[in-house]
Structure formats: structure tokens, C-alpha cells
mmCIF file of C-alpha atoms in Angstrom:
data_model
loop_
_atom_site.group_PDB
_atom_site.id
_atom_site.type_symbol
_atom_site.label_atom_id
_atom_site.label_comp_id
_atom_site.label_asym_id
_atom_site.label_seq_id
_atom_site.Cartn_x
_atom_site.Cartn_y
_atom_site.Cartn_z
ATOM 1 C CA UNK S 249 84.974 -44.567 51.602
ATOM 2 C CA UNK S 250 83.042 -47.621 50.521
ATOM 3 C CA UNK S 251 82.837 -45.786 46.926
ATOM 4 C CA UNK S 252 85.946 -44.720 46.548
ATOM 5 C CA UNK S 253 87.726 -48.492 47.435
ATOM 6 C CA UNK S 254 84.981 -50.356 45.017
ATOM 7 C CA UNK S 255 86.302 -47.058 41.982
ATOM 8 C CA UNK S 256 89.954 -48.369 43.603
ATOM 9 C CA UNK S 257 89.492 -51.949 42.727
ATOM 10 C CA UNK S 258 88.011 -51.722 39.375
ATOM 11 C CA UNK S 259 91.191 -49.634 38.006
ATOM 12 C CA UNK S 260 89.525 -45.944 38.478
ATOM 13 C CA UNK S 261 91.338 -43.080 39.220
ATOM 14 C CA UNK S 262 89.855 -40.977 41.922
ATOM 15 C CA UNK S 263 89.590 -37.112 40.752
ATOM 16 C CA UNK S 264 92.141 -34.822 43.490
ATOM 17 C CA UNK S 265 88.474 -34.034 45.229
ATOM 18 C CA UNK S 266 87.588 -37.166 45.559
ATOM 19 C CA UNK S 267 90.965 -38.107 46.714
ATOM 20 C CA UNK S 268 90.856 -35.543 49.428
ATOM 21 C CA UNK S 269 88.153 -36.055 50.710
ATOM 22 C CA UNK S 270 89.046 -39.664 51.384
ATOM 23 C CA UNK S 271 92.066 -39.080 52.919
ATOM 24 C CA UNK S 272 90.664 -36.548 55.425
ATOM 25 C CA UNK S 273 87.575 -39.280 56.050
ATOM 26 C CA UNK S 274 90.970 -41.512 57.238
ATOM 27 C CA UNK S 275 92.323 -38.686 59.115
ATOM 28 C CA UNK S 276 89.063 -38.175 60.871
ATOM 29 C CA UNK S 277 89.100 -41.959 62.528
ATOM 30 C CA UNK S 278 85.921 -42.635 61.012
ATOM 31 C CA UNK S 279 87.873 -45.647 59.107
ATOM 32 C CA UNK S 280 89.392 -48.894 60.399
ATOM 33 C CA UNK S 281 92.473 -49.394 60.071
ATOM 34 C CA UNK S 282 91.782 -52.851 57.557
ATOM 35 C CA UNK S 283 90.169 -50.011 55.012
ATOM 36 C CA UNK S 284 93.098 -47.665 55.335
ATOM 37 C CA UNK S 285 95.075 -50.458 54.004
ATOM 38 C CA UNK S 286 93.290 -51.615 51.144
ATOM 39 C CA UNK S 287 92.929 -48.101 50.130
ATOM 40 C CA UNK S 288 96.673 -48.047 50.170
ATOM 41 C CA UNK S 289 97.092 -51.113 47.984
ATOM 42 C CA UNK S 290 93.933 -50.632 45.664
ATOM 43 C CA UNK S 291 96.046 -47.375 44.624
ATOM 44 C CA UNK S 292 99.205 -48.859 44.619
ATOM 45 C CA UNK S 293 97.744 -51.573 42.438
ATOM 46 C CA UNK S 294 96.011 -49.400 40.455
ATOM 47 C CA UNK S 295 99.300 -46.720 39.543
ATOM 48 C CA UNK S 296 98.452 -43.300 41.364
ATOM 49 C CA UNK S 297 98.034 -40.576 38.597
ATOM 50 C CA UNK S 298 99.279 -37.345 39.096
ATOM 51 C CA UNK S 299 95.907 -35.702 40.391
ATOM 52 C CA UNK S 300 95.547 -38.818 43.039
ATOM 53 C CA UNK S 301 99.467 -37.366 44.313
ATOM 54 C CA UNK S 302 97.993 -33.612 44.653
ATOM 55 C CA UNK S 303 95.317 -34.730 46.900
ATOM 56 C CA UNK S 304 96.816 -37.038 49.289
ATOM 57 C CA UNK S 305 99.224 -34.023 49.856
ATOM 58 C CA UNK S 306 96.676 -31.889 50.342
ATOM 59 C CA UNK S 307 94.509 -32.961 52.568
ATOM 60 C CA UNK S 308 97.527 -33.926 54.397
ATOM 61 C CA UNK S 309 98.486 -30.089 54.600
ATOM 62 C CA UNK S 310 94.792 -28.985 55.194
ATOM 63 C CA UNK S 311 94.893 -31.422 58.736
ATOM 64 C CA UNK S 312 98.783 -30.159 59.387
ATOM 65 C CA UNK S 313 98.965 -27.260 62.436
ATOM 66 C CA UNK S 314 98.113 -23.942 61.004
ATOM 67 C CA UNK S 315 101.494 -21.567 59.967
ATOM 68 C CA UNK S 316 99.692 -18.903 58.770
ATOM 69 C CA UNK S 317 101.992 -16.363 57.842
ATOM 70 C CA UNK S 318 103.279 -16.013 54.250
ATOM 71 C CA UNK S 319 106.794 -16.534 52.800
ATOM 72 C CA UNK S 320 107.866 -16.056 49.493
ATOM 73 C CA UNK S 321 111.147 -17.839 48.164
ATOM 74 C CA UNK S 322 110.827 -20.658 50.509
ATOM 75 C CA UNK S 323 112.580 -24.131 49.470
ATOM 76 C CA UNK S 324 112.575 -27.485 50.887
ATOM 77 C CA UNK S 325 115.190 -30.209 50.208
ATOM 78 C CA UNK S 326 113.580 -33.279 51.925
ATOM 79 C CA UNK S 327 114.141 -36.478 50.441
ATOM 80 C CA UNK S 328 111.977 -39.870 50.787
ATOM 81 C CA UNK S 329 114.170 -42.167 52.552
ATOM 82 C CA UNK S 330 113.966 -45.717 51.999
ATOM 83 C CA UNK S 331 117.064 -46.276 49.433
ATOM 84 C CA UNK S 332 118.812 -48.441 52.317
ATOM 85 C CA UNK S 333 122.161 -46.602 51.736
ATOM 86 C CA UNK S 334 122.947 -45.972 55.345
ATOM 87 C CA UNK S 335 124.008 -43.029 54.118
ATOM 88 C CA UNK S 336 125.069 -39.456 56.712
ATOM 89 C CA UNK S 337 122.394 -36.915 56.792
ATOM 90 C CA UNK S 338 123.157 -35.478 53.379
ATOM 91 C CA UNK S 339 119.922 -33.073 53.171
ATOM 92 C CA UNK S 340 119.839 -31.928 56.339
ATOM 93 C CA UNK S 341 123.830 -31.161 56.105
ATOM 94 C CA UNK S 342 123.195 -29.750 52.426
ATOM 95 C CA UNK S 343 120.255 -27.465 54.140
ATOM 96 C CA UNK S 344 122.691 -25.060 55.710
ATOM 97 C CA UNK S 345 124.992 -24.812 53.671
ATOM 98 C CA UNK S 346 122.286 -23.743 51.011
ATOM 99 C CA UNK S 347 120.526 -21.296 53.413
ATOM 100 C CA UNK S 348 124.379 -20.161 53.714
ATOM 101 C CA UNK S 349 123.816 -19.113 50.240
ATOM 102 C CA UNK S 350 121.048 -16.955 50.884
ATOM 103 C CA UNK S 351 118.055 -19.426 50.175
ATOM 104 C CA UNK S 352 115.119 -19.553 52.463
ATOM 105 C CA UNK S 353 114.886 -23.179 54.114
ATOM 106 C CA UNK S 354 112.021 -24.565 55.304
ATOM 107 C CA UNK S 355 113.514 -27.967 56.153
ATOM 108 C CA UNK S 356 110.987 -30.581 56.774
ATOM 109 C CA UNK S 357 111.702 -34.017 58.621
ATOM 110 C CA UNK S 358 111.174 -36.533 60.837
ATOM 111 C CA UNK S 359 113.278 -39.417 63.125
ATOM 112 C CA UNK S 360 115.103 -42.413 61.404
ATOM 113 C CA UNK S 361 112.276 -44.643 59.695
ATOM 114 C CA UNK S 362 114.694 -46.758 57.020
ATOM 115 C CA UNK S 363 117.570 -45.270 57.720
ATOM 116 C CA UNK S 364 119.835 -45.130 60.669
ATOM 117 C CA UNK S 365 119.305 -41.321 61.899
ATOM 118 C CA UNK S 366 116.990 -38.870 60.716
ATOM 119 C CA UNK S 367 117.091 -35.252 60.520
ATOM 120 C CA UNK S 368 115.365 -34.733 63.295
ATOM 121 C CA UNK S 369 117.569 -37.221 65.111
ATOM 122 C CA UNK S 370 120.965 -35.165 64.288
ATOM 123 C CA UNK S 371 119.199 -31.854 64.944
ATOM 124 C CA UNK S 372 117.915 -33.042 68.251
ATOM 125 C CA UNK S 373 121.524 -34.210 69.021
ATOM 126 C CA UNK S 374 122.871 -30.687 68.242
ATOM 127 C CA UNK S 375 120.710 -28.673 70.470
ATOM 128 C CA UNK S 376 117.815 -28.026 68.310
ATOM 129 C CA UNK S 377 114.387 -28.852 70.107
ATOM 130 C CA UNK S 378 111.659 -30.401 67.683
ATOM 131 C CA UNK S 379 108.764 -28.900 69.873
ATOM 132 C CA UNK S 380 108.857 -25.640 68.956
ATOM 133 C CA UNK S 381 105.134 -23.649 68.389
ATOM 134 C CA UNK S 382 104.425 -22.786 65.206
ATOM 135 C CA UNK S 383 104.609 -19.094 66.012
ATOM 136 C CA UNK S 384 107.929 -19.625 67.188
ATOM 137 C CA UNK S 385 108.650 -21.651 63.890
ATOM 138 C CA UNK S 386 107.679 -18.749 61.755
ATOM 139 C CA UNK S 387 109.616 -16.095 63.679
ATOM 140 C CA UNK S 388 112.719 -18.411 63.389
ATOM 141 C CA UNK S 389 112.281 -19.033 59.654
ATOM 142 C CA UNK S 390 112.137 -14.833 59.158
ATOM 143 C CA UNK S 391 114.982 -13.935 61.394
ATOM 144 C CA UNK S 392 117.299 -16.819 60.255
ATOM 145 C CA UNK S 393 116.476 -18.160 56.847
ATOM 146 C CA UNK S 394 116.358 -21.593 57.659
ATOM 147 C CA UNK S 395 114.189 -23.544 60.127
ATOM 148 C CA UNK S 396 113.002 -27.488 61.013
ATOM 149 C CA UNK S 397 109.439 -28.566 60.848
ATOM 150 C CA UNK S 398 108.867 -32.115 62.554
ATOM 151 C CA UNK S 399 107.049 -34.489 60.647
ATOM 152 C CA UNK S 400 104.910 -35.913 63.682
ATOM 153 C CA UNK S 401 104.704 -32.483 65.609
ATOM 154 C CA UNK S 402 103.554 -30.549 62.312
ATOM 155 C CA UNK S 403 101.271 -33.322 60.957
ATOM 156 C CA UNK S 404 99.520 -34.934 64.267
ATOM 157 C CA UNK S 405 96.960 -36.942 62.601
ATOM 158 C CA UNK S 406 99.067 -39.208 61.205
ATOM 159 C CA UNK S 407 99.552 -41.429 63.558
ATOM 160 C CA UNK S 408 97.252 -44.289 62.325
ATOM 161 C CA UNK S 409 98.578 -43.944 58.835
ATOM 162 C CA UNK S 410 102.272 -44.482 60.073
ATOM 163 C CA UNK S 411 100.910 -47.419 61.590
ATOM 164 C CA UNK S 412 99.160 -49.094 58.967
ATOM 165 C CA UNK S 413 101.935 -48.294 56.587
ATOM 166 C CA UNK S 414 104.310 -49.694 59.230
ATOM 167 C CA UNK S 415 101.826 -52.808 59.656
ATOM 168 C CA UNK S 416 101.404 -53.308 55.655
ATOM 169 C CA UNK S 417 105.267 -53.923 54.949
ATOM 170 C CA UNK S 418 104.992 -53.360 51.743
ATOM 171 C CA UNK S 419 106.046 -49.607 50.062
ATOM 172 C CA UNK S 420 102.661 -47.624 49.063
ATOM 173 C CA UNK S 421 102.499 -44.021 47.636
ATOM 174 C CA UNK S 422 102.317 -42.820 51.188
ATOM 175 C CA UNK S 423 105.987 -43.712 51.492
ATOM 176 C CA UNK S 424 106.860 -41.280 49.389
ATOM 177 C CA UNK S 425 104.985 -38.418 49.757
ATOM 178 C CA UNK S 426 106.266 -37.062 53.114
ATOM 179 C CA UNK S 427 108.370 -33.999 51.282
ATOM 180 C CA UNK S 428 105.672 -33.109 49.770
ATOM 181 C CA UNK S 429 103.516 -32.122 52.651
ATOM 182 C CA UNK S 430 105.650 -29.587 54.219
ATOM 183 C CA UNK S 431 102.774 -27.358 55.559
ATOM 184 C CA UNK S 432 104.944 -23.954 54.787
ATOM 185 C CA UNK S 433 104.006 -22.696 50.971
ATOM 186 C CA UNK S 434 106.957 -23.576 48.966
ATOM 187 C CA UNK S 435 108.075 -21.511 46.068
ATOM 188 C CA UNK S 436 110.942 -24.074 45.204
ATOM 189 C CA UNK S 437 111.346 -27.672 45.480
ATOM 190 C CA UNK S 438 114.506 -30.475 45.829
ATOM 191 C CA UNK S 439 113.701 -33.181 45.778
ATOM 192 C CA UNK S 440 115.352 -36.697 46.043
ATOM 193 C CA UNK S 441 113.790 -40.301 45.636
ATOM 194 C CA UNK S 442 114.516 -43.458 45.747
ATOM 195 C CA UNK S 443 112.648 -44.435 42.809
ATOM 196 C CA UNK S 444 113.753 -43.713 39.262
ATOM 197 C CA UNK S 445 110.327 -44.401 37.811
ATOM 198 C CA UNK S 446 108.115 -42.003 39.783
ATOM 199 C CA UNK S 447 110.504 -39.135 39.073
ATOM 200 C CA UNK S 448 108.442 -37.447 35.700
ATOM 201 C CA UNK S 449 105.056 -38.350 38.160
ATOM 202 C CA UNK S 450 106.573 -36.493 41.157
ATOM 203 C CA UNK S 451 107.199 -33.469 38.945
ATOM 204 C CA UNK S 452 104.408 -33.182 37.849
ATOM 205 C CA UNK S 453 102.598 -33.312 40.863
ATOM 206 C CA UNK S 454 105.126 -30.218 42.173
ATOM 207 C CA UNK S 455 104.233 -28.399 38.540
ATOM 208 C CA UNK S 456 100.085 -28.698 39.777
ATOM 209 C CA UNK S 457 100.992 -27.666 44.039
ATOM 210 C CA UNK S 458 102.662 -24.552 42.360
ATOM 211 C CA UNK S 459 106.152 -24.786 42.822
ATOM 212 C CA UNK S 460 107.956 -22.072 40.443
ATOM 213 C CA UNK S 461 111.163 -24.284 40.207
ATOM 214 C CA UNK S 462 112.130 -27.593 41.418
ATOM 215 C CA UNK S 463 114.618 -30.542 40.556
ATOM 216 C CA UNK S 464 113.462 -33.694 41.187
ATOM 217 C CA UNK S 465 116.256 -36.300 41.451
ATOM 218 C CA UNK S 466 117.267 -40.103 41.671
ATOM 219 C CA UNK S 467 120.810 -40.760 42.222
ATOM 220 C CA UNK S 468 123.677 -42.997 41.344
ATOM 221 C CA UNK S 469 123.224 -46.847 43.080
ATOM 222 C CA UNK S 470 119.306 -45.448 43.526
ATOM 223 C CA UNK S 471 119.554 -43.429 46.366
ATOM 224 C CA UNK S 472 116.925 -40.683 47.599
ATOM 225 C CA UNK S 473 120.101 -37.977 47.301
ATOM 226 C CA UNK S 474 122.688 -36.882 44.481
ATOM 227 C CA UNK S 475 125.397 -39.298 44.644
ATOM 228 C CA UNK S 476 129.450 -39.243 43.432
ATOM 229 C CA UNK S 477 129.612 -42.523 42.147
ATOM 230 C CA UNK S 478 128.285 -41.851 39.078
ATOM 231 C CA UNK S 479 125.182 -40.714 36.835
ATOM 232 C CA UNK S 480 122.409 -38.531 38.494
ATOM 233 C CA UNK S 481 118.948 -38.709 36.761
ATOM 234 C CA UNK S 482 117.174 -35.085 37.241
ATOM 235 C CA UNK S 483 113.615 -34.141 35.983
ATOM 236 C CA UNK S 484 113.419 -30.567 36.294
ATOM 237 C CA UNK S 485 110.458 -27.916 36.074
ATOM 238 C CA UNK S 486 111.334 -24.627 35.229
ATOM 239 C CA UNK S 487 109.094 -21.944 33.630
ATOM 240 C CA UNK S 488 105.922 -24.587 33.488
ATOM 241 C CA UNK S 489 108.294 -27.027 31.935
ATOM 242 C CA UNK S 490 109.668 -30.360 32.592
ATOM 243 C CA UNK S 491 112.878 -31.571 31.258
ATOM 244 C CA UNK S 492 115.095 -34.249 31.940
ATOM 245 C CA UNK S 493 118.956 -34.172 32.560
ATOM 246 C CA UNK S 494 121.903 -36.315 33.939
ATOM 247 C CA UNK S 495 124.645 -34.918 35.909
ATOM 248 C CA UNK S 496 127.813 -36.768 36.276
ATOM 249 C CA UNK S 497 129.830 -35.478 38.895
ATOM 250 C CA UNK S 498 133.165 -35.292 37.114
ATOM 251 C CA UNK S 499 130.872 -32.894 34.697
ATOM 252 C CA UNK S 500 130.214 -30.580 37.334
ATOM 253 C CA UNK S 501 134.233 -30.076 38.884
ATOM 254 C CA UNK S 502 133.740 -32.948 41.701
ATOM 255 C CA UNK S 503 135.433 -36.442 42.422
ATOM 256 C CA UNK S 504 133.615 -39.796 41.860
ATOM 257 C CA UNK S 505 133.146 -41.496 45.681
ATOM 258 C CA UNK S 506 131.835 -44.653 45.518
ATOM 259 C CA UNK S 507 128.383 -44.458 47.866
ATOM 260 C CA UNK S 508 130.089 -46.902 50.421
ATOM 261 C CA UNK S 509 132.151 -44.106 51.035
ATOM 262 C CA UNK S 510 129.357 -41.743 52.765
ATOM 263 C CA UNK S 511 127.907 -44.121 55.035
ATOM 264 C CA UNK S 512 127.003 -42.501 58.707
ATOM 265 C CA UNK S 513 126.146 -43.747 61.717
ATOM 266 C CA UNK S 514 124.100 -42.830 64.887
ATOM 267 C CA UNK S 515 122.796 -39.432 65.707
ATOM 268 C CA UNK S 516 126.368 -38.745 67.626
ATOM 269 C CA UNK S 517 128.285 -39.945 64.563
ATOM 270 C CA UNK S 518 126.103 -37.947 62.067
ATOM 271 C CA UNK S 519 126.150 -35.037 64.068
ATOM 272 C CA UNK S 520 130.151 -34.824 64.008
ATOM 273 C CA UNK S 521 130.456 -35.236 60.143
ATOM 274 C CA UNK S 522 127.725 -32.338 59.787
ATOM 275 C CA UNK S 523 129.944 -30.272 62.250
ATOM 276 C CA UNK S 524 133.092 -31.232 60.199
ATOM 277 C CA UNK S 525 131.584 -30.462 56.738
ATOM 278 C CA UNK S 526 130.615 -27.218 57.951
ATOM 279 C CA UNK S 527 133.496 -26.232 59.499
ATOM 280 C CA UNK S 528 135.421 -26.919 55.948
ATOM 281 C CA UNK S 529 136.865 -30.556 55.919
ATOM 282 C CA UNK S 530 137.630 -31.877 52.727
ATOM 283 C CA UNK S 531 136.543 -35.429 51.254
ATOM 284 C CA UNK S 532 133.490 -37.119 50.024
ATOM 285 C CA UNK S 533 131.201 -35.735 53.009
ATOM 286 C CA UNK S 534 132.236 -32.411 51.616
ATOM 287 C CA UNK S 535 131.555 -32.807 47.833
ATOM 288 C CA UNK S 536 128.576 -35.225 48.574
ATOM 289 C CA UNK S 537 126.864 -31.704 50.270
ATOM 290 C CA UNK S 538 128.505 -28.976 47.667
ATOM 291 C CA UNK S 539 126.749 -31.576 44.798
ATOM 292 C CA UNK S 540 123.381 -31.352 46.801
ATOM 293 C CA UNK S 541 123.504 -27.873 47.756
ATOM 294 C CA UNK S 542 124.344 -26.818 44.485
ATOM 295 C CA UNK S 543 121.255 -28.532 42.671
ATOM 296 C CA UNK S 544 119.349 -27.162 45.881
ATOM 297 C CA UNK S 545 120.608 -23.326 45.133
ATOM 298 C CA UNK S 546 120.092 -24.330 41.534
ATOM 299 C CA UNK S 547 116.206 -25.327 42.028
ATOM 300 C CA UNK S 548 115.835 -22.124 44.224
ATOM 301 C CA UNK S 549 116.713 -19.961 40.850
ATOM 302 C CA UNK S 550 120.020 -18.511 42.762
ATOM 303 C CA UNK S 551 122.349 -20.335 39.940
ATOM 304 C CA UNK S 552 121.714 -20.177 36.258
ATOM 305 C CA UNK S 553 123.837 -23.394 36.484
ATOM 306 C CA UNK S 554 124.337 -26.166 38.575
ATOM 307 C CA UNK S 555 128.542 -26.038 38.482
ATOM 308 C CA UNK S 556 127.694 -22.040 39.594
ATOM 309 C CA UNK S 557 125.147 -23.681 42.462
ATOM 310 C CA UNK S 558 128.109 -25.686 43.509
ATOM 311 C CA UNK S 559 130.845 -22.883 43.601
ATOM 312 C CA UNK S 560 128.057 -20.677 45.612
ATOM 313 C CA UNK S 561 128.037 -23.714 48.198
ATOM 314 C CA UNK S 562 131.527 -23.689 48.534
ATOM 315 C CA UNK S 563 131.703 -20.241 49.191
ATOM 316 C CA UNK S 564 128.789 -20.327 51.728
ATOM 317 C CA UNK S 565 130.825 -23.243 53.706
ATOM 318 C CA UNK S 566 134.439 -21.420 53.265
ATOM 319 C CA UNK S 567 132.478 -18.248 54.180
ATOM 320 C CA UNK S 568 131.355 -19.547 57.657
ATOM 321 C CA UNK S 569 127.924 -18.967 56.732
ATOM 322 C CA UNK S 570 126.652 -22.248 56.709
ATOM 323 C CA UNK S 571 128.133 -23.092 59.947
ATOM 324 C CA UNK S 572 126.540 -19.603 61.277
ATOM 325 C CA UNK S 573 122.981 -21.107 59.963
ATOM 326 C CA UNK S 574 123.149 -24.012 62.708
ATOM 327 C CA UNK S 575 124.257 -22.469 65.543
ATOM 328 C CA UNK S 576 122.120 -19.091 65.161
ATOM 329 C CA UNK S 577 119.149 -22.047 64.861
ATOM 330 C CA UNK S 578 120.630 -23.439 67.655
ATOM 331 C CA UNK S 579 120.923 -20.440 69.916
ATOM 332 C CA UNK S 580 117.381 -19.166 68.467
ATOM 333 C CA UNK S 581 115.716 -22.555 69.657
ATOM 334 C CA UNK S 582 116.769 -23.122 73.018
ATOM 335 C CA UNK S 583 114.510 -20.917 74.543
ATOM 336 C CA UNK S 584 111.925 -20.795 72.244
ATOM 337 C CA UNK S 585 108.292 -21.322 73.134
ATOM 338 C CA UNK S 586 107.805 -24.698 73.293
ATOM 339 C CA UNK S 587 104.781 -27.004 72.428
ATOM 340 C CA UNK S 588 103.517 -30.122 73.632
ATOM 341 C CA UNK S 589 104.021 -33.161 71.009
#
């Protein structure tokens, strides 16, 4: 470790190697927790290059619990928090309704860190248990199309790095990587960040994990999810290239909302306005999930556009589908095989 801080503070970028091996030395408790965090702002100070990403991520998904069996068509749509909207739980809400569509959903998350409820938070308060075995994980994924992975259960070595990034109060690299480390192999991407600047970087880094599509996405008033209140800044990867694009929602057949408009509350609050949006009410809740389950059925390849992704999430709410995602996950999970957190 003591080589790879003094390459750290002299502007050096580790190779991906390099870089995981480090992070699984941190994993493995050899390190204190004082040389966790200077590795954490040595690269932050430095500018983490796209090989630096692909590590960290990987030797995070190396030291996950082992889901072994093999999916093909899989997306994720788990965003990186931290845009302080206080916004409902768009993703999670938007993951049903595009497994409604006929997308595999692999939906990775964790409890409220910077926002008021988390996915896991809202799931937990609609029945869905966040202990499940991994076995039982799988099995749920291949009989329903959609399932939750739990940040802390899935990933249980990260303990001391949530506390040092907790204790460092100041956003590192490691803030932003947790959709990225979804231990499921992922064939398509969305994802949403808070950060306008790292969007070309994060694409890249999906381009060398392998993903065959993925939109990468920073929306209006900077949050971590497509927004109605105005311009959208995608960077997508299709076919081995990157490309930029902004959607405005008015372009794509929906209403501007401004973002104060889509603000939740706690897990019981959350968890009605899922229930609502799924069960067909109209308003900014609504179009706020058709806009992000359209790019998500868009990034999957299901829609050659991103107005079609948005009529196929209609259809998959108006259908009943979407609501039949969440309560077949519900019903699946209840007595599932549990494991201990």
C-alpha cells in the first residue's frame, strides 16, 4: 500500500492491477483506517482515470458474495445518490415498470445515505425482505425478471470503507461507484449521477466492464435521475461507441415539472407514491418514471428510440405489468430462504 499512496501523491495513475490489488489489501483489514483515507484523497486529488474506475469496481465485485449463475440481458438502473433533491424513489419506481416491459432487472441498492429513503428502505416497507440468500436471489431474478440486491448484504466487506468515507466528509470516487459494483454480470447499464463532469469518465469505464449498451445520465437542476424541468445531459455507448445527447422532455411527448414537484418523503410516504404510479395515477410522479423507464428500456436495446422506450413504459404501467412485478417479488420473497446480514 505504501507504494501505491507515495505513486498517489506524486500525480501517478495506478494501472487497474495495481488498483485492485490495493483495494482488496483495504478489504482484507490489513490497512488502517488513516491509509484508507489518504488513498481516497491522493486519488481524488490526483483525477481517477478510467482504468483506476475499472479496478476499484472490481475488486469490489471479486470480495461481493458469490451469484454464480449466468444471465444474459440483465440491466441495472441504480443511480449515485448525493444530488440533495429529496427526491421519491424514482429508480426503484422506474425498475418495475421497466421489467414490466420485459427487461431483466437486477436492481441494486442500499438504505437512505443522502437522501431521505433508499430503495431498500421503500422495498423493505412493502414486504420485500433484504436478507434473502443468494440462491434464492438468483431463482427470483429467473422466475420474475426483476430482483433487489442489498448493497451491505451483497458486498460485506465494506464496512470500514463506508466508515471512512462517512468519517472523511468530503465526496471521493468511492461515492460514486456503488452502481457499478452490482455483483450480477450486466449486459446493460442506466445510469444516473449527480455529477455532470464524470459522465464521458463513467462511460467509459462501463465501455471497459463490458456493458453492450448503457446511457449514462445527469439531469436537469443536477440530479442523479432524468428530470422534467428541463435539459437532460446523456452520454451513451452503443455498438463500442460513445456519444453524447440532450433530451428535453417536451421533445420526448412529456410535461416540464419543476424538480420541487417530485419531492418524497419517508419510507411510508415513498412507498404510497410507488403504489400510486403503478397502479396508473397521472402527474409528475408518473411522467418522472415513464421518462426514466423509457431511457432504461432504451439502454436495454428494447426501443430503437427513447419516445418508443417511453410509450413501452406506459403500456407496461396501463398493462398492470409493472404493478404485477412488485407484488409477484413480494409474494416470491416472503418465504424465501433467508440469510443472516
Amino acid at each position: 500500500m505504501k507504494s501505491y499512496l507515495e505513486k498517489l501523491t506524486a500525480r501517478k495513475s495506478l494501472t487497474q492491477p495495481e488498483m485492485e490489488e490495493a483495494v482488496s489489501k483495504i478489504f482484507s483489514d490489513e490497512i488502517s483506517d488513516s491509509e484508507i483515507a489518504a488513498f481516497m484523497v491522493g486519488l481524488k486529488t490526483k483525477g481517477e482515470t478510467v482504468e483506476e474506475v475499472a479496478g476499484i469496481v472490481e475488486a469490489f465485485r471479486s470480495n461481493s458474495r458469490a451469484f454464480g449463475r449466468k444471465f444474459t440481458g440483465v440491466l441495472d438502473n441504480c443511480g449515485t445518490g448525493g444530488d440533495g433533491s429529496q427526491s421519491f424513489n424514482i429508480s426503484t419506481t422506474s425498475a418495475f415498470v421497466i421489467a414490466g416491459a420485459g427487461v431483466t432487472v437486477a436492481k441494486h441498492g442500499n438504505r437512505s445515505i443522502s437522501s431521505k429513503t433508499g430503495s431498500a428502505d421503500v422495498l423493505e416497507e412493502l414486504g420485500v425482505p433484504l436478507d434473502l440468500s443468494p440462491e434464492k436471489t438468483e431463482d427470483i431474478l429467473e422466475e420474475n425478471g426483476i430482483a433487489f440486491l442489498f448493497a451491505p448484504y451483497v458486498h460485506p466487506k465494506i464496512k470500514r470503507i463506508m466508515k471512512v468515507r462517512k468519517d472523511l466528509r468530503i465526496p471521493t470516487v468511492f461515492n460514486l461507484i456503488g452502481p457499478l459494483t452490482n455483483p450480477i454480470d450486466l449486459d446493460y447499464q442506466l445510469l444516473g449521477i449527480n455529477r455532470a463532469d464524470r459522465l464521458e469518465l463513467f462511460a467509459q469505464v462501463l465501455k471497459k466492464l463490458g456493458r453492450k449498451r448503457a446511457v449514462v445520465l445527469n439531469g436537469a437542476g443536477s440530479m442523479d435521475e432524468a428530470s422534467l424541468a428541463g435539459d437532460n445531459q446523456l452520454v451513451i455507448l452503443k455498438d463500442g461507441e460513445i456519444v453524447r445527447e440532450i433530451v428535453h422532455p417536451e421533445e420526448v411527448g412529456l410535461s416540464l415539472y419543476e424538480n420541487s414537484e417530485i419531492i418524497g418523503g419517508d419510507a411510508k410516504q415513498n412507498a404510497a407514491i410507488l403504489l400510486d404510479v403503478l397502479k396508473g395515477k397521472k402527474g409528475a410522479y408518473r411522467d418522472t418514471v415513464l421518462l426514466n423507464a423509457g431511457i432504461g428500456i432504451f439502454a436495454a436495446g428494447r426501443a430503437d428510440t427513447i419516445q418508443h422506450g417511453i410509450f413501452q413504459a406506459a403500456e407496461s404501467i396501463d398493462s398492470g405489468s409493472a404493478l404485477d412485478k412488485l407484488e409477484t417479488l413480494i409474494h416470491k420473497s416472503k418465504n424465501a430462504e433467508r440469510a443472516v446480514i
